[in-house]
PDB file of C-alpha atoms in Angstrom:
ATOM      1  CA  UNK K 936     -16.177   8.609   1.293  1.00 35.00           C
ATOM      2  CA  UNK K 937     -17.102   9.033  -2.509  1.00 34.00           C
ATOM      3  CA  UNK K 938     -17.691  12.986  -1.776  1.00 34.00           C
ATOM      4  CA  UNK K 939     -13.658  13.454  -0.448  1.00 35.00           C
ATOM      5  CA  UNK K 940     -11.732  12.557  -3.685  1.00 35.00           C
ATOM      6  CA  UNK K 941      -8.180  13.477  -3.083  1.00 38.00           C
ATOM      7  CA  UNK K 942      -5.352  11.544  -4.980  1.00 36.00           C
ATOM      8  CA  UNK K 943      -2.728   9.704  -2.605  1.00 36.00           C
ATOM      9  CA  UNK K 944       0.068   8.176  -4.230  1.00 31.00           C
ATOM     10  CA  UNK K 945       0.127   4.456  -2.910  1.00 30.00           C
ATOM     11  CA  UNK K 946       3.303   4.494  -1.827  1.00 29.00           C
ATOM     12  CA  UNK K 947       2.762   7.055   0.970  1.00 29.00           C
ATOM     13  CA  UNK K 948       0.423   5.074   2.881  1.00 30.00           C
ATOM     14  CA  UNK K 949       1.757   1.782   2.317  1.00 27.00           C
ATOM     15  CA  UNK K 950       2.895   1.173   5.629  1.00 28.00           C
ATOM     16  CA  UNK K 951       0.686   3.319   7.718  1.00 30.00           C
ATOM     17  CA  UNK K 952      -2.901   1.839   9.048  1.00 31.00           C
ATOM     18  CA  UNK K 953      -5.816   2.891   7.343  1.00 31.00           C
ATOM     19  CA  UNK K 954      -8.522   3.786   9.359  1.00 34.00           C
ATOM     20  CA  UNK K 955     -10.940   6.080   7.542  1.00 35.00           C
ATOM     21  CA  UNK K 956     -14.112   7.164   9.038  1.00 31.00           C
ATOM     22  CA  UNK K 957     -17.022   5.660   7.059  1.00 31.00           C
ATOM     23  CA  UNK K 958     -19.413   8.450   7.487  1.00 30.00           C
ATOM     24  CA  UNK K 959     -18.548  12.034   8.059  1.00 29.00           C
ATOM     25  CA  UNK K 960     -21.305  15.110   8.878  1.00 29.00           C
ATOM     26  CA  UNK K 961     -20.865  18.357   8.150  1.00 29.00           C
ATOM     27  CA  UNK K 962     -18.642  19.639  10.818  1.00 29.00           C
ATOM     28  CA  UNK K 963     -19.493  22.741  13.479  1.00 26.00           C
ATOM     29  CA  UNK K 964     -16.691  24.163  14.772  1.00 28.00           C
ATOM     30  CA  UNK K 965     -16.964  23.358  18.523  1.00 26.00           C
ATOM     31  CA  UNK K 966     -14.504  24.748  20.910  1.00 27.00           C
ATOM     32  CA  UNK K 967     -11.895  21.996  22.384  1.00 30.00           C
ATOM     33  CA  UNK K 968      -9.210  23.009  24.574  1.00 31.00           C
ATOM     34  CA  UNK K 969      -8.289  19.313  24.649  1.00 32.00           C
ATOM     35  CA  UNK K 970      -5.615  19.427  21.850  1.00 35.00           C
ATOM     36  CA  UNK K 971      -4.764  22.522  22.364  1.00 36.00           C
ATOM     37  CA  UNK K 972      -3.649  22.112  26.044  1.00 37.00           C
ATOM     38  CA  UNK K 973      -1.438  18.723  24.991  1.00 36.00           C
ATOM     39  CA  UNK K 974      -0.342  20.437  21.140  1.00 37.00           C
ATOM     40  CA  UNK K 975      -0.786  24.037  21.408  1.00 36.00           C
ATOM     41  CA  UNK K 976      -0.715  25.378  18.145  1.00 37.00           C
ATOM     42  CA  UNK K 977       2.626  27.312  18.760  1.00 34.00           C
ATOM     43  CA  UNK K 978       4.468  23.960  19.355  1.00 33.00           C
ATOM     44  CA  UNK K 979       2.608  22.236  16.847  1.00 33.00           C
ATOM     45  CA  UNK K 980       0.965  24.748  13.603  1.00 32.00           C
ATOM     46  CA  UNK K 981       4.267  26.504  12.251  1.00 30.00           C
ATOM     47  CA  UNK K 982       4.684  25.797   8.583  1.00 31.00           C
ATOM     48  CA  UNK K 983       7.243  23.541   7.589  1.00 33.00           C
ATOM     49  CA  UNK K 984       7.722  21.468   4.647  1.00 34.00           C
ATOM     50  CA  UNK K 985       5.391  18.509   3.749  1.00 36.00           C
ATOM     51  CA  UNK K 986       6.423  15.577   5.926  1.00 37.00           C
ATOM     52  CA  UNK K 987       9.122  13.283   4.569  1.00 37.00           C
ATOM     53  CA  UNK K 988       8.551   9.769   4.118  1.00 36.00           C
ATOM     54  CA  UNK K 989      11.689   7.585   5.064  1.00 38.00           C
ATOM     55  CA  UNK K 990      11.358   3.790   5.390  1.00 37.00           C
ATOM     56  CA  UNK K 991       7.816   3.970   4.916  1.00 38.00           C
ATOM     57  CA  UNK K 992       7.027   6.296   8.360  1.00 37.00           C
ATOM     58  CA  UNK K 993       6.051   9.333   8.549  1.00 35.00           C
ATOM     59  CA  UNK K 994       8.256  11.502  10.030  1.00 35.00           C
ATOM     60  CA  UNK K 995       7.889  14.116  12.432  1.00 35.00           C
ATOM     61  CA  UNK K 996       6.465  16.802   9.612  1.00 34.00           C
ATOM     62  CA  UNK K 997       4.323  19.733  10.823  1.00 34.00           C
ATOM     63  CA  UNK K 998       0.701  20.812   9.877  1.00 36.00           C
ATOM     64  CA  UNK K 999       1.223  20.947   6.221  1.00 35.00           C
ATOM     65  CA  UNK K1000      -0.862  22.438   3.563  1.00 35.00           C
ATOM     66  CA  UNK K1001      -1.490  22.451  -0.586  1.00 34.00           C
ATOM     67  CA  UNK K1002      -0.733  25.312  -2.642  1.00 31.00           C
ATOM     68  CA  UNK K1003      -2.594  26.768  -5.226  1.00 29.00           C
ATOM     69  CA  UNK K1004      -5.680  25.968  -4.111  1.00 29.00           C
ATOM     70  CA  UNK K1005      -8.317  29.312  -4.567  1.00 29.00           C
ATOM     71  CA  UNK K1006     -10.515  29.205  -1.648  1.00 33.00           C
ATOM     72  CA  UNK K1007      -9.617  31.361   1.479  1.00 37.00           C
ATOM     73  CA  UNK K1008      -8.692  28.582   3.564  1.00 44.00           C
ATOM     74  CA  UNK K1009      -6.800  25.414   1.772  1.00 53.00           C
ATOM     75  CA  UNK K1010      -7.883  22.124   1.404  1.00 59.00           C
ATOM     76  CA  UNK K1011      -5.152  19.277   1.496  1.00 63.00           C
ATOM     77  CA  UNK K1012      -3.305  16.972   3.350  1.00 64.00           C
ATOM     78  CA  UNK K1013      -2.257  17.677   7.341  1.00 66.00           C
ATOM     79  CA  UNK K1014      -0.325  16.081   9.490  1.00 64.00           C
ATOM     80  CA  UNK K1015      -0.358  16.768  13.400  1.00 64.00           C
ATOM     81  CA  UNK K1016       2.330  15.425  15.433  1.00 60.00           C
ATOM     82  CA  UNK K1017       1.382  14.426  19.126  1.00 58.00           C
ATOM     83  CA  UNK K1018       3.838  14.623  21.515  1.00 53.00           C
ATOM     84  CA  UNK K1019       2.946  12.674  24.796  1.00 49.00           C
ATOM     85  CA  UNK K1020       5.769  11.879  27.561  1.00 51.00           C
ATOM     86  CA  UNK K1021       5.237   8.044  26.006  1.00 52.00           C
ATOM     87  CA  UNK K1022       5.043   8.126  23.057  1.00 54.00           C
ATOM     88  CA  UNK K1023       4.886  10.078  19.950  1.00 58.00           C
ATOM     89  CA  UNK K1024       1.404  10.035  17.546  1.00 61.00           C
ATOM     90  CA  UNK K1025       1.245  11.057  13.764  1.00 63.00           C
ATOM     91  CA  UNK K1026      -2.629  11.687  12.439  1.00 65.00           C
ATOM     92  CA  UNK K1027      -3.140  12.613   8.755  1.00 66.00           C
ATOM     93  CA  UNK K1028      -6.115  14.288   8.070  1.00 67.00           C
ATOM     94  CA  UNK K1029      -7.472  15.675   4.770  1.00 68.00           C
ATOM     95  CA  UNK K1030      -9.313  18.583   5.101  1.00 68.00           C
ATOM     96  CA  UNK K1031     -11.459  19.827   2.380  1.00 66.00           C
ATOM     97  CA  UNK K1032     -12.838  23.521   2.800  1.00 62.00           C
ATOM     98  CA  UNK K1033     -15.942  24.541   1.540  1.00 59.00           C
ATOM     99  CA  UNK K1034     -18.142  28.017   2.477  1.00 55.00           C
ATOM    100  CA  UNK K1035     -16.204  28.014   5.851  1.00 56.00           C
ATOM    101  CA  UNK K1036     -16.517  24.730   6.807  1.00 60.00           C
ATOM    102  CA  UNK K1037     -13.639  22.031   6.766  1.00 64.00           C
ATOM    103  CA  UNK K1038     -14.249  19.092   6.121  1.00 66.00           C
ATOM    104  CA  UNK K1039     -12.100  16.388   8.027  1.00 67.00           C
ATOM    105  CA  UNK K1040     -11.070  12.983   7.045  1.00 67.00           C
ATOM    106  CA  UNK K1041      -9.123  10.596   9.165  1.00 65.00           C
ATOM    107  CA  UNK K1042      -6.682   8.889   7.312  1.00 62.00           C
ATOM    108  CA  UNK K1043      -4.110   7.328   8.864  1.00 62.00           C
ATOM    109  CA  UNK K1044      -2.988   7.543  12.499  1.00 63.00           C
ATOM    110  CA  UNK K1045       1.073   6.266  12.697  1.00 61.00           C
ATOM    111  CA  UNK K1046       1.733   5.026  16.569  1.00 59.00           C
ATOM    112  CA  UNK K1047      -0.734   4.274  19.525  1.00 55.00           C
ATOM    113  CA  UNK K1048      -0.901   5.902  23.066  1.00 49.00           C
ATOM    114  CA  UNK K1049      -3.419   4.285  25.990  1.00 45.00           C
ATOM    115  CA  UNK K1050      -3.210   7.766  27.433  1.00 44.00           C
ATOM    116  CA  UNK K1051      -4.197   9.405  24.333  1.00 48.00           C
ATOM    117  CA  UNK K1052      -8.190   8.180  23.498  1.00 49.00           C
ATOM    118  CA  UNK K1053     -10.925  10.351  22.585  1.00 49.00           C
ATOM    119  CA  UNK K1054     -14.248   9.815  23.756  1.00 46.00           C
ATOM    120  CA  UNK K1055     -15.591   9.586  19.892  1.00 50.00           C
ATOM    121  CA  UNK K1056     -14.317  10.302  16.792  1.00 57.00           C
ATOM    122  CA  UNK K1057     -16.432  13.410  16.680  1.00 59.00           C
ATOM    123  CA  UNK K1058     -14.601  15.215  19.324  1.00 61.00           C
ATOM    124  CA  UNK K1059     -11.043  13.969  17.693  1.00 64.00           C
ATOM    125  CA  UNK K1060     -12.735  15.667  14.016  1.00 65.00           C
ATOM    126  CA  UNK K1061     -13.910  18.915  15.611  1.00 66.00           C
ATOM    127  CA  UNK K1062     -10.359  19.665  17.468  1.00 67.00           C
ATOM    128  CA  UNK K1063      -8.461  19.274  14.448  1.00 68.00           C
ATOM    129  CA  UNK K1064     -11.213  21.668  12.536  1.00 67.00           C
ATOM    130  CA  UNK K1065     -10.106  23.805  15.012  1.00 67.00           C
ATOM    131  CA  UNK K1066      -6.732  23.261  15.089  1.00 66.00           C
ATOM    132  CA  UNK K1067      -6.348  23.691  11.249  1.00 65.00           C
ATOM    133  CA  UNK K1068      -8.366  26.750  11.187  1.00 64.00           C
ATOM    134  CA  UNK K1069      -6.738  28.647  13.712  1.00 62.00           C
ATOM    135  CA  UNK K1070      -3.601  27.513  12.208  1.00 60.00           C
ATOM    136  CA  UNK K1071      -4.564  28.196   8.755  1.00 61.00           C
ATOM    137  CA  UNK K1072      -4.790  32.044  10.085  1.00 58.00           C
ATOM    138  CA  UNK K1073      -1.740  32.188  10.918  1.00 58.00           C
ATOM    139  CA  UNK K1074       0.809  34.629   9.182  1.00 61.00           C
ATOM    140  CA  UNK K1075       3.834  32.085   8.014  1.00 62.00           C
ATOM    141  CA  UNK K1076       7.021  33.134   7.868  1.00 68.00           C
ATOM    142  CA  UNK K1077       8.050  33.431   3.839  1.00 72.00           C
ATOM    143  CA  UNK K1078       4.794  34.474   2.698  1.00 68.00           C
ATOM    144  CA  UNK K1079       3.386  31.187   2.079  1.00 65.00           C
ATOM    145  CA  UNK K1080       1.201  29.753  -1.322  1.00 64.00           C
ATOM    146  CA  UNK K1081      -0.582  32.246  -3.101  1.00 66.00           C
ATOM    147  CA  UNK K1082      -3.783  31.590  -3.902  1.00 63.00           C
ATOM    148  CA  UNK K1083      -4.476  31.860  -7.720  1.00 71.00           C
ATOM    149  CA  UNK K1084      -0.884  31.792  -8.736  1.00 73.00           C
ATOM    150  CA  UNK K1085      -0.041  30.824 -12.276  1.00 78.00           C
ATOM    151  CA  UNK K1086       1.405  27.295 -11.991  1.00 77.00           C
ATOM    152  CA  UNK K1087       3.459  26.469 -14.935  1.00 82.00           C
ATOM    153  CA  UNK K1088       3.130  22.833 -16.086  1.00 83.00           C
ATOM    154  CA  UNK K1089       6.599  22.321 -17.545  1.00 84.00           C
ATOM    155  CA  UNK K1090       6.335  18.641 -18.529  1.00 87.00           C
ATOM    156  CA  UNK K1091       9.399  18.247 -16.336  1.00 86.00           C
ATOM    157  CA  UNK K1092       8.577  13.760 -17.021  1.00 87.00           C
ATOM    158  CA  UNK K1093       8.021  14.167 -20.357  1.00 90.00           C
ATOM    159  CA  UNK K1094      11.627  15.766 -20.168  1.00 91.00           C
ATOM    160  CA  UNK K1095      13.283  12.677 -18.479  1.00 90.00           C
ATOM    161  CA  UNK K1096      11.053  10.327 -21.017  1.00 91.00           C
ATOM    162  CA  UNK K1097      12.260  12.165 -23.892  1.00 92.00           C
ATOM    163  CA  UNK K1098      16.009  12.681 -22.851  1.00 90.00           C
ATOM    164  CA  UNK K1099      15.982   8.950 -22.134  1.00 89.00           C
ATOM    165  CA  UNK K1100      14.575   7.768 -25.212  1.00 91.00           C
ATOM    166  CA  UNK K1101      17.036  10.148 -27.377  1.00 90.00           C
ATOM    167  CA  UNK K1102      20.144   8.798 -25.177  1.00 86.00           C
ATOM    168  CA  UNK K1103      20.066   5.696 -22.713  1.00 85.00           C
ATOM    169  CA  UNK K1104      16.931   3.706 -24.318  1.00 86.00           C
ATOM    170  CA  UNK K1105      17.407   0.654 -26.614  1.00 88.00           C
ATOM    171  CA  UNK K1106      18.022   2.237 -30.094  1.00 91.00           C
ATOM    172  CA  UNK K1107      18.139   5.845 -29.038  1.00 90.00           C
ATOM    173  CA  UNK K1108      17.588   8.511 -31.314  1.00 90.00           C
ATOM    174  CA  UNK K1109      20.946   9.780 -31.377  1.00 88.00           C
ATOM    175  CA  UNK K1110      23.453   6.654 -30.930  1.00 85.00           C
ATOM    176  CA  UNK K1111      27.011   7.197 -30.055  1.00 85.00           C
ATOM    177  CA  UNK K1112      28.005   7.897 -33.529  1.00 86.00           C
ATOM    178  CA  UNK K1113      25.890  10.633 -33.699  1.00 86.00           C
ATOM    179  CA  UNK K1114      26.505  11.960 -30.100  1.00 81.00           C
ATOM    180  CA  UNK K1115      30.625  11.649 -30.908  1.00 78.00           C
ATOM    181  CA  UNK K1116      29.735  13.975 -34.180  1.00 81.00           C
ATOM    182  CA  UNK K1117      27.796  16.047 -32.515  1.00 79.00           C
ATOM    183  CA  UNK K1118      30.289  16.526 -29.043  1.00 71.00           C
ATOM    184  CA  UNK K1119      33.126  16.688 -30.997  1.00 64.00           C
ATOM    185  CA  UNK K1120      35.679  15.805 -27.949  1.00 56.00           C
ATOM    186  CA  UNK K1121      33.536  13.749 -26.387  1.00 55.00           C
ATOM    187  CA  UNK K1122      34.866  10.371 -26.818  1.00 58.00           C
ATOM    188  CA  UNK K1123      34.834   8.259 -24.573  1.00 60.00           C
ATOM    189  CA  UNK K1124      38.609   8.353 -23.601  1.00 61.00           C
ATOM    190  CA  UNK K1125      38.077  11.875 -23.146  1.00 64.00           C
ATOM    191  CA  UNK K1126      35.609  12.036 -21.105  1.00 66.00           C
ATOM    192  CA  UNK K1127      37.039   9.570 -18.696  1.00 63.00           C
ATOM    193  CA  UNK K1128      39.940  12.120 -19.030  1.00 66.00           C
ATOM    194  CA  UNK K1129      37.390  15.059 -18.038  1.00 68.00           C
ATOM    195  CA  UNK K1130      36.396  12.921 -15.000  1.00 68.00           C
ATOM    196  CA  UNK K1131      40.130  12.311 -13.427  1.00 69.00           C
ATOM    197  CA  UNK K1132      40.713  15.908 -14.058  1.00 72.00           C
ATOM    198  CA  UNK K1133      37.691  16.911 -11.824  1.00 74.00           C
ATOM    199  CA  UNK K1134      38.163  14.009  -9.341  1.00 71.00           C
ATOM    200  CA  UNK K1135      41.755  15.471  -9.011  1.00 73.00           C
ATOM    201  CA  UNK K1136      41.105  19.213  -8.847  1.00 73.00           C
ATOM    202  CA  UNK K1137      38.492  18.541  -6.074  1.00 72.00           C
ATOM    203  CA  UNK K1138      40.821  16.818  -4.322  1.00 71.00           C
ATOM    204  CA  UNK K1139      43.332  18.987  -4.369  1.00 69.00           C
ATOM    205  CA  UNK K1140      41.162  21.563  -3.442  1.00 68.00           C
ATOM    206  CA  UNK K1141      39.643  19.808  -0.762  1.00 67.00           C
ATOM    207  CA  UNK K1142      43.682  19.227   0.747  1.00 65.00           C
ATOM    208  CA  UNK K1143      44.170  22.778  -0.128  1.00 60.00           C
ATOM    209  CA  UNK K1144      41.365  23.511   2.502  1.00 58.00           C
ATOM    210  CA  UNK K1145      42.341  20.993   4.815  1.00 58.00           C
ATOM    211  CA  UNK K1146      45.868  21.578   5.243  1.00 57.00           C
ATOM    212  CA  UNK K1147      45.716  25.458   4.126  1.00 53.00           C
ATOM    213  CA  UNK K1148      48.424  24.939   1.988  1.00 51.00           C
ATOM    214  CA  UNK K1149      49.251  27.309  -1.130  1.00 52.00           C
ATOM    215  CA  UNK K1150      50.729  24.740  -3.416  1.00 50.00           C
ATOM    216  CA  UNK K1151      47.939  23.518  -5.453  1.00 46.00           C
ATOM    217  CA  UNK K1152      48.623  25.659  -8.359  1.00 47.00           C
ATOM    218  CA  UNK K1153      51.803  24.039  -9.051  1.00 45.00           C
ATOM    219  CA  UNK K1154      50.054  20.305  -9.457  1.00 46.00           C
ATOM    220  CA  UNK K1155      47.305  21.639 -11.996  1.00 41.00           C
TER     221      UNK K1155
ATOM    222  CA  UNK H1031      23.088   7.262 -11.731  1.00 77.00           C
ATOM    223  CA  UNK H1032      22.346   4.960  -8.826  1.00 82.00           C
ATOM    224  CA  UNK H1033      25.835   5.899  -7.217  1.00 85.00           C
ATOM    225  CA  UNK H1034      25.265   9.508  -7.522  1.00 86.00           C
ATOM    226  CA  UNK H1035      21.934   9.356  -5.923  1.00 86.00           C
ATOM    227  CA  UNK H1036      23.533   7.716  -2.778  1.00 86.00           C
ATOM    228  CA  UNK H1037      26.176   9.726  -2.387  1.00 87.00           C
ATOM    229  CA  UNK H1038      24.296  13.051  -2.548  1.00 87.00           C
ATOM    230  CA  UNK H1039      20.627  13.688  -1.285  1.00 87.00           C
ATOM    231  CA  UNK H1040      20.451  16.539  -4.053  1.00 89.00           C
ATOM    232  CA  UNK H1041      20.300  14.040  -6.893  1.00 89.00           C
ATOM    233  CA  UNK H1042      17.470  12.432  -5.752  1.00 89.00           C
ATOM    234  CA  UNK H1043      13.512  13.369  -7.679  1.00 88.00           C
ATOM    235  CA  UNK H1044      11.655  14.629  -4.862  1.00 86.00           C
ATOM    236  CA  UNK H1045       8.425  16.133  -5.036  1.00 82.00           C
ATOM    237  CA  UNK H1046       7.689  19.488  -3.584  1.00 76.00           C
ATOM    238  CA  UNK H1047       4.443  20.768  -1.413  1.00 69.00           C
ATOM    239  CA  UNK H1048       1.727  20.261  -3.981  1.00 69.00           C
ATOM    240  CA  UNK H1049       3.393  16.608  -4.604  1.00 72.00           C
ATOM    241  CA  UNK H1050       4.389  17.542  -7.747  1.00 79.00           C
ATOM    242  CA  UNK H1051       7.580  15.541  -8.963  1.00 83.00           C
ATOM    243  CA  UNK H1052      10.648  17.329  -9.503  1.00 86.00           C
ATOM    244  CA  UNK H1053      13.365  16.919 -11.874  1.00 91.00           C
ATOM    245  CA  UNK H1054      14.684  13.287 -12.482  1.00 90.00           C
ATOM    246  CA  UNK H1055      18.056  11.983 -11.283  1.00 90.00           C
ATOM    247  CA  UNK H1056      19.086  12.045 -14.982  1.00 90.00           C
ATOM    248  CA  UNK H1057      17.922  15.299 -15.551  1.00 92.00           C
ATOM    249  CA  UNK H1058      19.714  16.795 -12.533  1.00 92.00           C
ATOM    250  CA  UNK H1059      23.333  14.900 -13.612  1.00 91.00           C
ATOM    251  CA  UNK H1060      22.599  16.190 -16.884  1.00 90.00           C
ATOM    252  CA  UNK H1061      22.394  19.834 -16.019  1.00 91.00           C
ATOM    253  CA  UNK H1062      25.229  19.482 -13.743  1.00 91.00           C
ATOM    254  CA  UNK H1063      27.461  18.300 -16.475  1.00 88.00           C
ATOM    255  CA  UNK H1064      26.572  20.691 -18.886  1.00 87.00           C
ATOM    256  CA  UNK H1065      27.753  23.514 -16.414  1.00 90.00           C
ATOM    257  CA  UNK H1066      31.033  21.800 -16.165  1.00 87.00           C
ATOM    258  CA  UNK H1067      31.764  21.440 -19.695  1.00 82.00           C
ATOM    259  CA  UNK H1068      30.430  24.617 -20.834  1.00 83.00           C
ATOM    260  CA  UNK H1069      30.584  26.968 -17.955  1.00 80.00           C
ATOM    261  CA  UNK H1070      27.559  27.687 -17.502  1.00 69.00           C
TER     262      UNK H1070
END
């Protein structure tokens, strides 16, 4: 377990049911036509965003991948939707790649089919090696990550921290007497002002849309 | 800010592939009225 370290945020698997595999061998790629004949990899390996998590399920994402990760293939997270005429089966896998061989790690399947049982876990590990490595071939549609791209860290938090502290905190930097000095017509009045004005141009414009009349120069 | 969250999806901090976090809710109302006042 110790040897896959990969950061989850808590919040993503909160609801899912964690069932890791406690010991995992270095995986040969065997050939299984199992998944492949119930998920072929057209239906099932296009890139698509990462999956969306909305009231703590995972939704029906695609086989997703990091970016900016060096190696050939990419290690990360991967979801692979199973499609049965029951019922429908999330598995989330982390793959690590290393000298051409991935890695698999169970970690969280989201829904249960009696049809859909493996005979061990080995055969379940060794058909999504295969899956994610044919799949990881594949030519995706906008280009894709980049391996070795510069990533800019732009401190995008720091940002929000700072912008709060200077203006919404408890004894902010620059108080209202100092924002009013600074915005000259920015009081308050005025900016409620500022907000009826929009409000009231949108929704003219929006009747102006709706009803296709040319009037709405006459109210502004 | 709460409001403007729920009444468009945009306004929400999302993270992007690599689960890095985007730009706060704050952030994003901020830029947006900036453009409106000054135009840009």
């Amino acid at each position: 377990m110790s040897t896959f370290a990969h950061t989850t945020s808590p919040r993503l698997f909160a609801s899912c049911r964690l069932d890791p595999l406690p010991t995992l061998p270095p995986l040969a790629l065997c050939r299984s036509s199992w998944l492949h004949r119930h998920c072929p990899p057209s239906s099932c390996c296009s890139y698509r965003s990462p999956p969306t998590i909305k009231d703590g399920q995972v939704q029906p994402g695609r086989i997703c991948s990091k970016a900016g990760i060096s190696s050939f293939y990419q290690s990360g997270q991967y979801v692979i939707p199973w499609f049965s005429s029951h019922r429908s089966l999330f598995m989330r896998f982390h793959a690590t790649i290393v000298d051409s061989t991935i890695f698999v790690l169970q970690e969280s399947c989201l829904g249960r089919d009696p049809i859909f049982e493996f005979d061990d876990d080995d055969s379940l590990i060794s058909s999504v090696a295969e899956i994610i490595k044919t799949f990881l071939n594949e030519k995706r549609k906008h280009g894709g990550s980049i391996p070795g791209h510069i990533v800019i860290y732009r401190d995008r938090e720091g940002g929000h921290d700072r912008m709060f502290k200077d203006y919404l905190a408890e004894n902010p930097t620059y108080g209202p007497k100092i924002f009013r000095r600074r915005f000259l017509f920015f009081h308050f009045e005025l900016i409620c002002c500022m907000f009826i004005n929009i409000i009231v141009v949108v929704k003219l414009w929006f009747c102006f849309l709706g009803t296709g009349c040319l009037g709405i120069f006459s109210y502004v | 800010m709460n409001v403007v969250e729920v009444h468009d999806d945009y306004f929400v901090q999302k993270r992007n592939a690599a689960n890095v976090l985007a730009l706060s809710c704050f952030q994003k109302i901020t830029a947006a009225m900036r453009m409106l006042t000054y135009g840009l």
